[in-house]
Coordinates of C-alpha atoms and ligand atoms in Angstrom, one line a residue:
M280 CA 0.0 0.0 0.0
Q281 CA 1.3 3.5 -0.9
P282 CA 1.8 6.1 1.8
K283 CA -0.9 8.7 2.0
S284 CA 1.5 11.5 0.9
T285 CA 2.5 9.6 -2.2
K286 CA -1.1 9.2 -3.1
I287 CA -1.7 12.9 -2.7
I288 CA 1.3 13.7 -4.9
S289 CA 0.0 11.4 -7.5
I290 CA -3.4 13.1 -7.5
I291 CA -1.7 16.5 -7.8
L292 CA 0.5 15.2 -10.7
L293 CA -2.6 13.8 -12.4
F294 CA -4.3 17.2 -11.9
F295 CA -1.4 19.0 -13.6
M296 CA -1.3 16.5 -16.4
V297 CA -4.9 17.2 -17.1
I298 CA -4.3 20.9 -17.0
C299 CA -1.2 20.5 -19.2
L300 CA -3.1 18.3 -21.7
S301 CA -5.9 20.7 -22.0
S302 CA -3.6 23.7 -22.5
C303 CA -1.4 21.8 -25.0
D304 CA -4.6 21.2 -26.8
K305 CA -4.9 24.9 -27.2
V306 CA -1.5 25.3 -28.9
P307 CA -2.8 25.9 -32.5
Q308 CA -4.9 28.8 -31.2
V309 CA -1.6 30.6 -30.9
T310 CA -1.7 31.3 -34.7
E311 CA -4.6 33.6 -34.2
Y312 CA -2.1 35.9 -32.9
C313 CA 0.5 35.4 -35.8
S314 CA 0.8 38.4 -37.9
H315 CA 1.3 36.3 -41.0
E316 CA 4.2 37.0 -43.3
V317 CA 2.5 36.3 -46.7
V318 CA 4.6 34.5 -49.3
I319 CA 3.3 34.0 -52.8
D320 CA 3.5 30.5 -54.2
K321 CA 4.0 31.2 -57.9
A322 CA 1.7 29.7 -60.5
V323 CA 3.2 26.9 -62.6
P324 CA 1.6 26.9 -66.1
A325 CA 0.5 23.5 -67.4
T326 CA 2.3 22.3 -70.5
C327 CA 0.9 20.0 -73.2
T328 CA 1.9 17.0 -71.2
E329 CA 2.6 18.1 -67.6
T330 CA 0.1 19.4 -65.0
G331 CA 0.5 23.0 -63.6
L332 CA -0.6 24.9 -60.4
T333 CA -2.6 28.0 -59.8
E334 CA -1.0 30.8 -57.8
G335 CA -1.3 30.3 -54.0
S336 CA 0.3 31.7 -50.8
H337 CA 1.4 30.7 -47.3
C338 CA 2.8 32.3 -44.2
S339 CA 6.5 32.1 -43.8
L340 CA 6.3 32.3 -40.0
C341 CA 3.7 29.7 -39.2
N342 CA 3.6 27.9 -42.5
T343 CA -0.1 28.2 -42.7
V344 CA -1.4 27.8 -46.3
L345 CA -3.4 30.9 -47.0
V346 CA -4.5 30.3 -50.6
K347 CA -4.3 26.7 -51.7
Q348 CA -2.6 26.1 -55.1
Q349 CA -4.9 24.1 -57.5
V350 CA -3.7 21.6 -59.9
I351 CA -4.2 22.6 -63.6
P352 CA -4.6 19.6 -65.8
A353 CA -2.1 19.1 -68.7
E354 CA -3.5 21.0 -71.7
G355 CA -2.7 18.3 -74.3
H356 CA -1.2 19.2 -77.7
S357 CA -3.3 20.9 -80.2
S358 CA -3.0 21.4 -83.9
E359 CA -4.9 23.0 -86.7
E360 CA -4.4 20.0 -89.0
Y361 CA -4.4 16.4 -88.2
D362 CA -3.5 13.2 -89.9
F363 CA -5.4 10.3 -88.6
D364 CA -5.9 6.6 -88.7
I365 CA -8.6 4.5 -87.1
E366 CA -7.0 4.7 -83.6
N367 CA -5.1 8.0 -83.4
H368 CA -4.6 11.4 -84.8
Y369 CA -1.3 13.0 -85.4
G370 CA -0.2 16.6 -85.7
Y371 CA 2.4 19.2 -85.1
C372 CA 1.6 21.1 -81.9
L373 CA 1.0 24.8 -82.2
K374 CA 2.3 25.3 -78.6
C375 CA 5.3 23.1 -78.2
G376 CA 6.0 22.4 -81.8
N377 CA 6.4 18.7 -81.3
R378 CA 4.9 16.0 -83.5
F379 CA 2.4 14.1 -81.4
T380 CA 0.1 11.2 -81.4
E381 CA -3.1 11.0 -79.5
K382 CA -6.0 8.6 -79.2
H383 CA -9.2 10.0 -80.7
D384 CA -11.5 11.9 -78.4
M385 CA -14.7 10.3 -79.5
D386 CA -18.1 11.8 -78.8
P387 CA -20.3 8.8 -78.1
E388 CA -23.4 10.6 -79.5
T389 CA -22.0 11.9 -82.8
K390 CA -19.3 9.3 -83.2
K391 CA -16.9 12.1 -84.2
C392 CA -13.5 12.9 -82.8
S393 CA -13.6 16.3 -81.0
K394 CA -10.2 17.3 -82.5
C395 CA -9.7 15.7 -85.9
D396 CA -12.0 14.8 -88.8
F397 CA -12.2 11.1 -87.8
E398 CA -15.7 9.7 -87.5
T399 CA -17.4 6.4 -87.6
V400 CA -20.7 5.9 -89.5
T401 CA -23.0 3.0 -89.8
P402 CA -22.4 1.5 -93.2
P403 CA -25.4 2.1 -95.5
P404 CA -27.6 -0.9 -96.3
F405 CA -26.1 -1.3 -99.8
P406 CA -27.8 -3.7 -102.1
S407 CA -25.6 -6.7 -102.7
G408 CA -25.2 -9.3 -105.4
Y409 CA -24.1 -12.9 -105.9
I410 CA -22.6 -15.2 -108.4
T411 CA -24.7 -18.2 -109.4
K412 CA -23.0 -21.5 -108.8
E413 CA -25.4 -23.4 -111.1
H414 CA -28.3 -22.7 -113.4
T415 CA -30.8 -20.8 -111.3
T416 CA -34.5 -20.2 -111.7
I417 CA -36.2 -17.2 -110.1
E418 CA -39.9 -17.0 -110.5
T419 CA -41.8 -13.8 -109.7
E420 CA -45.4 -12.7 -110.2
H421 CA -44.9 -11.9 -113.9
F422 CA -41.5 -13.4 -114.8
I423 CA -39.6 -16.6 -114.9
C424 CA -35.8 -15.9 -115.0
E425 CA -33.6 -18.7 -116.2
I426 CA -30.1 -17.7 -115.2
D427 CA -26.8 -19.3 -116.4
A428 CA -24.3 -20.6 -113.9
D429 CA -21.4 -18.3 -113.1
T430 CA -23.4 -15.2 -113.6
Y431 CA -23.5 -12.1 -111.4
I432 CA -27.0 -11.3 -110.2
I433 CA -28.2 -8.4 -108.1
D434 CA -30.0 -9.2 -104.9
N435 CA -33.8 -8.7 -105.1
L436 CA -34.0 -9.0 -108.9
E437 CA -37.8 -9.4 -108.4
Y438 CA -38.1 -5.9 -107.0
Y439 CA -36.3 -4.4 -110.0
L440 CA -38.2 -6.4 -112.6
E441 CA -41.7 -6.1 -111.2
T442 CA -41.3 -2.4 -110.5
L443 CA -40.2 -1.9 -114.1
F444 CA -43.1 -4.0 -115.3
D445 CA -45.6 -1.8 -113.5
A446 CA -43.9 1.4 -114.6
L447 CA -44.0 0.3 -118.3
E448 CA -47.8 0.0 -118.1
V449 CA -48.1 3.4 -116.5
V450 CA -46.0 5.3 -119.1
S451 CA -47.3 3.5 -122.2
G452 CA -51.0 3.2 -121.4
L453 CA -50.9 -0.4 -122.4
S454 CA -51.1 -3.5 -120.2
F455 CA -49.2 -6.7 -120.3
N456 CA -51.3 -9.8 -120.8
T457 CA -49.5 -12.4 -118.7
A458 CA -52.8 -13.7 -117.6
E459 CA -53.4 -15.3 -121.0
L460 CA -49.9 -15.4 -122.4
G461 CA -48.1 -16.7 -119.3
K462 CA -45.2 -15.3 -117.4
I463 CA -42.4 -13.5 -119.4
L464 CA -39.4 -15.8 -119.8
V465 CA -36.1 -14.0 -119.1
E466 CA -33.0 -16.0 -120.1
V467 CA -30.0 -14.4 -118.4
K468 CA -26.8 -15.2 -120.3
K469 CA -23.3 -15.3 -118.7
A470 CA -20.5 -13.1 -120.1
Q471 CA -19.0 -14.1 -123.4
A472 CA -15.9 -13.3 -125.3
V473 CA -16.4 -10.9 -128.2
D474 CA -13.3 -10.1 -130.2
G475 CA -11.2 -11.5 -127.4
Y476 CA -12.9 -9.4 -124.8
V477 CA -15.2 -10.9 -122.3
S478 CA -18.3 -8.8 -122.6
E479 CA -21.1 -8.6 -120.0
T480 CA -23.5 -7.0 -122.4
H481 CA -23.1 -9.0 -125.6
I482 CA -26.7 -10.0 -126.2
A483 CA -30.2 -8.5 -125.8
Y484 CA -33.3 -9.4 -127.8
A485 CA -37.0 -10.2 -127.4
Y486 CA -39.1 -12.9 -129.0
F487 CA -42.8 -13.0 -128.6
N488 CA -42.9 -13.5 -124.8
R489 CA -39.3 -14.2 -124.1
I490 CA -36.2 -12.0 -123.5
V491 CA -32.6 -13.1 -123.9
I492 CA -30.3 -10.8 -122.1
S493 CA -26.7 -10.5 -120.8
T494 CA -26.2 -10.4 -117.1
G495 CA -24.5 -7.0 -117.3
D496 CA -27.6 -5.5 -118.7
L497 CA -29.8 -6.7 -115.9
F498 CA -29.7 -3.7 -113.6
I499 CA -25.9 -3.9 -113.1
S500 CA -23.8 -1.6 -115.3
G501 CA -26.5 0.9 -116.2
G502 CA -27.8 -0.3 -119.5
H503 CA -31.4 0.2 -120.5
A504 CA -31.6 -3.0 -122.7
I505 CA -33.9 -4.7 -120.3
A506 CA -36.4 -1.8 -120.5
H507 CA -36.1 -1.8 -124.3
E508 CA -36.7 -5.5 -124.7
L509 CA -39.6 -5.4 -122.2
S510 CA -41.2 -2.7 -124.3
H511 CA -41.1 -5.0 -127.3
I512 CA -42.8 -7.7 -125.1
L513 CA -45.4 -5.1 -124.1
Q514 CA -46.2 -4.4 -127.7
N515 CA -46.3 -8.1 -128.5
H516 CA -48.8 -8.7 -125.6
N517 CA -51.1 -6.2 -127.3
C518 CA -50.5 -7.0 -130.9
G519 CA -47.8 -9.6 -131.8
W520 CA -47.4 -8.7 -135.4
N521 CA -43.9 -7.8 -136.6
F522 CA -44.2 -4.2 -137.7
R523 CA -40.7 -4.4 -139.0
R524 CA -38.6 -1.3 -138.3
I525 CA -39.7 2.2 -137.4
L526 CA -42.8 1.3 -135.5
P527 CA -41.6 -1.4 -133.1
E528 CA -38.2 0.2 -132.5
G529 CA -39.7 3.6 -132.2
F530 CA -42.2 2.2 -129.6
A531 CA -39.3 0.5 -127.7
V532 CA -36.9 3.4 -127.6
Y533 CA -39.5 6.0 -126.8
T534 CA -41.1 3.8 -124.1
T535 CA -37.6 3.2 -122.6
Y536 CA -37.1 7.0 -122.6
K537 CA -40.4 7.5 -120.8
V538 CA -39.9 4.7 -118.3
T539 CA -36.4 5.8 -117.4
K540 CA -37.7 9.4 -116.9
Y541 CA -40.5 8.0 -114.7
M542 CA -38.0 5.9 -112.7
E543 CA -35.8 8.9 -112.2
E544 CA -38.7 10.7 -110.5
N545 CA -40.2 7.7 -108.6
Y546 CA -37.6 5.0 -108.2
P547 CA -34.2 6.6 -108.4
D548 CA -32.4 3.5 -107.3
I549 CA -33.8 1.6 -110.3
A550 CA -33.3 4.5 -112.6
Y551 CA -29.7 4.5 -111.6
A552 CA -29.4 0.8 -112.4
L553 CA -30.8 1.5 -115.9
E554 CA -29.4 4.6 -117.5
A555 CA -30.1 8.3 -117.7
A556 CA -33.3 8.9 -119.8
E557 CA -31.5 11.4 -122.0
N558 CA -28.9 8.8 -122.9
N559 CA -31.7 7.1 -124.9
M560 CA -31.3 9.9 -127.5
R561 CA -27.5 9.4 -127.9
N562 CA -27.9 6.6 -130.4
E563 CA -30.5 8.5 -132.3
K564 CA -28.8 11.6 -133.7
I565 CA -29.7 12.8 -137.1
S566 CA -27.4 15.3 -138.8
A567 CA -28.5 18.3 -140.8
E568 CA -28.0 16.3 -144.0
G569 CA -29.9 13.4 -142.5
Y570 CA -32.9 15.7 -141.8
K571 CA -32.8 17.0 -145.4
E572 CA -32.8 13.4 -146.6
L573 CA -35.6 12.4 -144.3
Y574 CA -38.0 15.2 -145.4
S575 CA -37.3 14.5 -149.1
K576 CA -39.1 11.1 -148.9
P577 CA -42.5 10.1 -147.4
L578 CA -42.4 8.2 -144.1
S579 CA -43.6 5.1 -146.0
Y580 CA -40.2 5.1 -147.8
W581 CA -38.3 5.0 -144.5
Q582 CA -40.4 2.1 -143.3
E583 CA -38.3 0.1 -145.7
N584 CA -35.1 2.0 -146.2
H585 CA -32.2 3.1 -144.0
L586 CA -31.8 6.8 -143.5
P587 CA -28.3 8.0 -144.3
H588 CA -26.5 10.3 -141.8
S589 CA -28.2 8.8 -138.8
M590 CA -26.7 6.5 -136.2
S591 CA -29.6 4.1 -136.2
S592 CA -32.3 4.9 -138.7
D593 CA -35.2 3.0 -137.2
Y594 CA -34.4 4.2 -133.6
A595 CA -33.8 7.8 -134.8
I596 CA -37.0 8.1 -136.9
G597 CA -39.1 5.9 -134.6
F598 CA -38.2 7.9 -131.5
R599 CA -39.2 11.2 -133.1
L600 CA -42.3 9.7 -134.5
M601 CA -43.5 8.4 -131.1
K602 CA -42.6 11.7 -129.4
Y603 CA -44.7 13.4 -132.1
L604 CA -47.7 11.2 -131.5
D605 CA -47.3 11.6 -127.7
S606 CA -47.1 15.4 -128.0
V607 CA -49.7 16.0 -130.6
Y608 CA -52.2 13.2 -130.0
N609 CA -51.4 12.6 -126.4
D610 CA -51.1 8.9 -127.2
Y611 CA -48.3 7.0 -128.9
S612 CA -49.5 3.5 -128.3
S613 CA -53.0 3.0 -129.4
W614 CA -51.9 2.2 -133.0
I615 CA -51.0 -1.2 -131.5
T616 CA -54.3 -2.0 -129.9
E617 CA -56.2 -0.4 -132.9
Y618 CA -54.4 -2.5 -135.4
Q619 CA -55.1 -5.6 -133.3
K620 CA -58.8 -4.9 -133.6
V621 CA -58.8 -4.9 -137.4
N622 CA -56.2 -7.6 -137.9
P623 CA -56.0 -9.8 -134.8
F624 CA -52.7 -11.5 -134.1
T625 CA -52.8 -14.9 -132.4
P626 CA -49.6 -16.6 -131.1
D627 CA -50.2 -19.5 -133.5
V628 CA -49.6 -17.6 -136.8
S629 CA -46.8 -19.1 -138.8
D630 CA -45.4 -15.9 -140.2
D631 CA -45.7 -12.8 -138.0
R632 CA -44.2 -10.4 -140.5
L633 CA -46.6 -7.8 -141.8
D634 CA -46.7 -6.7 -145.4
I635 CA -45.3 -3.2 -146.0
R636 CA -48.7 -2.0 -147.3
E637 CA -50.3 -3.1 -144.0
I638 CA -47.6 -1.3 -142.0
N639 CA -48.3 1.9 -143.9
R640 CA -52.0 1.6 -143.0
V641 CA -51.3 1.4 -139.2
L642 CA -50.9 5.1 -138.3
P643 CA -53.6 6.7 -140.6
M644 CA -56.0 4.1 -139.3
T645 CA -55.6 5.3 -135.8
Y646 CA -54.6 9.0 -136.1
G647 CA -56.2 10.1 -139.4
E648 CA -54.9 10.6 -142.9
Y649 CA -52.7 13.6 -142.2
V650 CA -50.7 12.0 -139.4
E651 CA -47.7 11.3 -141.5
A652 CA -47.6 14.6 -143.4
N653 CA -48.0 16.5 -140.1
F654 CA -45.2 14.6 -138.6
Y655 CA -42.6 16.4 -140.8
T656 CA -44.2 19.7 -140.1
W657 CA -44.0 19.1 -136.4
L658 CA -40.5 17.7 -136.5
K659 CA -39.1 20.7 -138.4
R660 CA -40.2 22.9 -135.5
N661 CA -39.0 20.5 -132.8
E662 CA -35.6 19.2 -134.0
G663 CA -34.0 21.0 -131.1
F664 CA -35.7 18.7 -128.6
F665 CA -33.7 15.7 -129.9
E666 CA -30.3 17.5 -129.7
E667 CA -28.0 16.0 -127.1
K668 CA -27.8 18.4 -124.2
P669 CA -24.2 19.5 -123.5
D670 CA -24.6 19.0 -119.8
N671 CA -27.2 16.3 -119.6
T672 CA -27.1 15.8 -115.8
T673 CA -29.7 13.7 -114.1
D674 CA -31.0 14.6 -110.6
R675 CA -30.0 11.9 -108.2
T676 CA -30.1 14.1 -105.1
H677 CA -32.8 11.9 -103.5
L678 CA -30.5 8.8 -103.6
S679 CA -28.5 8.2 -100.5
Y680 CA -26.5 5.1 -101.4
I681 CA -25.9 3.0 -104.5
N682 CA -23.8 0.2 -105.9
I683 CA -21.4 1.0 -108.7
Y684 CA -20.1 -1.4 -111.3
P685 CA -17.7 -1.1 -114.2
K686 CA -19.2 -1.6 -117.6
Y687 CA -17.5 -4.6 -119.2
N688 CA -18.7 -3.9 -122.6
Y689 CA -16.7 -4.4 -125.8
R690 CA -14.2 -2.5 -123.8
L691 CA -14.2 -1.5 -120.2
S692 CA -15.7 2.0 -120.3
A693 CA -16.4 4.6 -117.7
M694 CA -18.9 4.1 -115.0
C695 CA -22.4 4.8 -116.1
F696 CA -23.2 8.0 -114.2
E697 CA -21.9 10.8 -116.3
G698 CA -23.9 13.9 -115.3
F699 CA -24.9 12.8 -111.9
E700 CA -26.3 15.3 -109.4
Y701 CA -25.9 14.2 -105.9
Q702 CA -26.6 15.1 -102.3
D703 CA -24.4 13.2 -99.7
I704 CA -24.3 10.0 -101.6
Y705 CA -22.5 6.8 -100.7
F706 CA -20.9 4.5 -103.3
N707 CA -20.3 0.9 -102.5
I708 CA -16.6 0.0 -103.2
D709 CA -16.7 -3.4 -101.5
Q710 CA -19.2 -4.7 -103.9
L711 CA -17.3 -3.2 -106.8
R712 CA -14.1 -4.9 -105.6
R713 CA -15.9 -8.2 -105.3
Y714 CA -17.4 -7.8 -108.8
I715 CA -14.0 -7.1 -110.3
T716 CA -12.0 -9.7 -108.4
E717 CA -14.3 -12.6 -107.5
Y718 CA -16.6 -12.4 -110.5
K719 CA -14.4 -11.0 -113.3
G720 CA -11.2 -12.5 -112.0
D721 CA -9.2 -9.4 -112.4
K722 CA -6.2 -8.7 -110.2
L723 CA -6.2 -5.4 -108.3
G724 CA -3.1 -3.4 -108.5
N725 CA -3.1 0.3 -107.7
F726 CA -6.9 0.3 -107.3
R727 CA -8.0 3.9 -107.5
F728 CA -10.6 6.2 -108.9
F729 CA -10.7 9.4 -110.8
F730 CA -13.6 11.9 -110.9
G731 CA -14.4 15.1 -112.5
A732 CA -17.1 17.3 -111.0
L733 CA -18.6 20.7 -111.8
E734 CA -17.8 22.2 -108.4
P735 CA -15.0 21.8 -105.8
T736 CA -15.7 18.5 -104.1
T737 CA -15.4 16.9 -100.7
I738 CA -15.1 13.2 -100.5
K739 CA -14.8 10.8 -97.6
L740 CA -13.4 7.4 -97.8
Y741 CA -14.5 4.8 -95.2
D742 CA -13.4 1.2 -94.5
S743 CA -16.0 -1.6 -94.6
E744 CA -16.9 -1.0 -90.9
G745 CA -17.6 2.7 -91.5
N746 CA -14.4 4.1 -90.0
L747 CA -13.3 7.2 -91.8
I748 CA -9.9 6.5 -93.5
A749 CA -9.5 9.8 -95.4
K750 CA -11.3 13.0 -96.2
H751 CA -10.3 15.0 -99.2
F752 CA -11.3 18.4 -100.5
S753 CA -10.7 18.9 -104.2
E754 CA -10.7 22.6 -105.1
T755 CA -10.2 21.9 -108.8
A756 CA -13.2 19.6 -109.0
V757 CA -11.0 16.7 -110.3
G758 CA -9.1 14.2 -108.3
T759 CA -7.5 10.7 -108.3
Y760 CA -7.7 8.8 -105.0
S761 CA -6.6 5.4 -103.9
L762 CA -9.2 2.8 -103.1
E763 CA -6.8 0.7 -101.0
G764 CA -8.7 -0.6 -98.0
V765 CA -11.8 1.5 -98.9
G766 CA -15.2 -0.1 -98.2
F767 CA -17.4 2.8 -99.4
I768 CA -17.0 6.5 -100.3
Q769 CA -19.2 9.5 -99.8
F770 CA -19.5 12.6 -102.0
V771 CA -20.3 15.2 -99.4
G772 CA -22.9 17.9 -99.8
R773 CA -24.4 18.8 -103.1
G774 CA -22.6 18.6 -106.4
T775 CA -22.5 17.1 -109.9
I776 CA -20.1 14.4 -111.0
M777 CA -19.4 14.5 -114.7
R778 CA -17.0 11.6 -114.9
F779 CA -16.1 8.7 -112.6
N780 CA -13.5 6.2 -113.7
I781 CA -11.9 3.4 -111.8
S782 CA -8.6 1.8 -112.7
G783 CA -5.9 -0.3 -111.2
F784 CA -7.1 -3.8 -112.2
A785 CA -5.8 -6.0 -115.0
S786 CA -8.4 -5.1 -117.6
I787 CA -7.8 -1.4 -117.3
E788 CA -4.4 -0.2 -116.1
Ligands
LIG98 ZN1 1.7 33.0 -39.6
LIG99 ZN1 2.2 20.4 -77.6
LIG100 ZN1 -9.1 12.4 -83.6
LIG101 ZN1 -35.5 -3.2 -130.3

């Protein structure tokens, strides 16, 4: 047991310890009485890559921080012009002068990089195509298509054919008669060598209710042969006599002209797969001497004879004749149904060729005795309509995406869309590449395209997934660009492409 005095001392000690602790506790309060000596902590500017600090201050006596310095994030490099790839952009920094590489700063909403031009778009739902492995039959409401093996066919051929079928009835005022005559047989022929060149458009003709046509003319490289041959079928369905030259060819070329114009307004995707309406007139020029010659003989003479100084006599005269009937009589097709009434054709006749005297009866029978004489009077006033327009552009501004194909004709010619007015249109390069390599068996070398436009042009090149590979602005409205790795391209904004050529594969280098 401790002595009592020791116990008291302990209590006193404890008392002082408590006092001491509580007064020690109050030590910081001493600063209230420090007459701070303020020292500025200088700001440290952030650099492109290092963080910085804002200006601050502290007391040199008591070390109290008076204004806290804040961390300034590194600013990052910045440039006015960037190169980029799918991952990064590259530039020379305006501030530090260094070449730098950065990951894109993608906005998840717009899928665009905040700094460079890089963007990702959803690839457009381009139509596709396939190569038949064996003989293939496609039956639709009004057609039976018998397709050769090893033939390139667009997807959804039914849509193209049936829409064209309906449109032909609308523009001509005639109806097909598949109910009685059966479905129209379309024999699709694979490419064939013509003079050593494998042509995709070597054949196109129509029998009574049957068309034979090359695969390249079936909504692929922009020919209008399918519309022309279907026009012949339409005439046959209403009167199957062979009217020989001007009348049937005139009906076919003029109906094709009308139907392609109709398609341009109502089905631009199909119109694109055919050919510009104005191109129907290209084969049908008549020179000044040709007109003189034409007017010197009655129309009946030209029903049997070739007109000199014209590219294709029957087409040239026939087109003008049908345009005349359409303009003056507001009807260019009822000679077909009228003649059928007086001299009915049945599919079992052994010789379908009409005598020339019969052919000369056809128009007066329907339109009156002056129809032929008035034709020349009308034509003299309207020759200008048939002149080729210097800038025959077609309005395709309502198309947002389309496949493009080269035209493997007797030689590989330009793409089909000379005079093409666009608004933000995408062209499918993947399908073009497939067509050239897998189908045509060409080897790609320096695969590239050239275009000529009416205005300065911005184009964007994307890979197959929709990542922007390159963006080009062509001030001079012409340009040649590589298609290496390109899945599709876009012509940006509004403009007019006058020429579009691709090259860099074996057939055209
Ligand atoms: Zn102080
Ligand atoms: Zn920098
Ligand atoms: Zn970027
Ligand atoms: Zn024809």
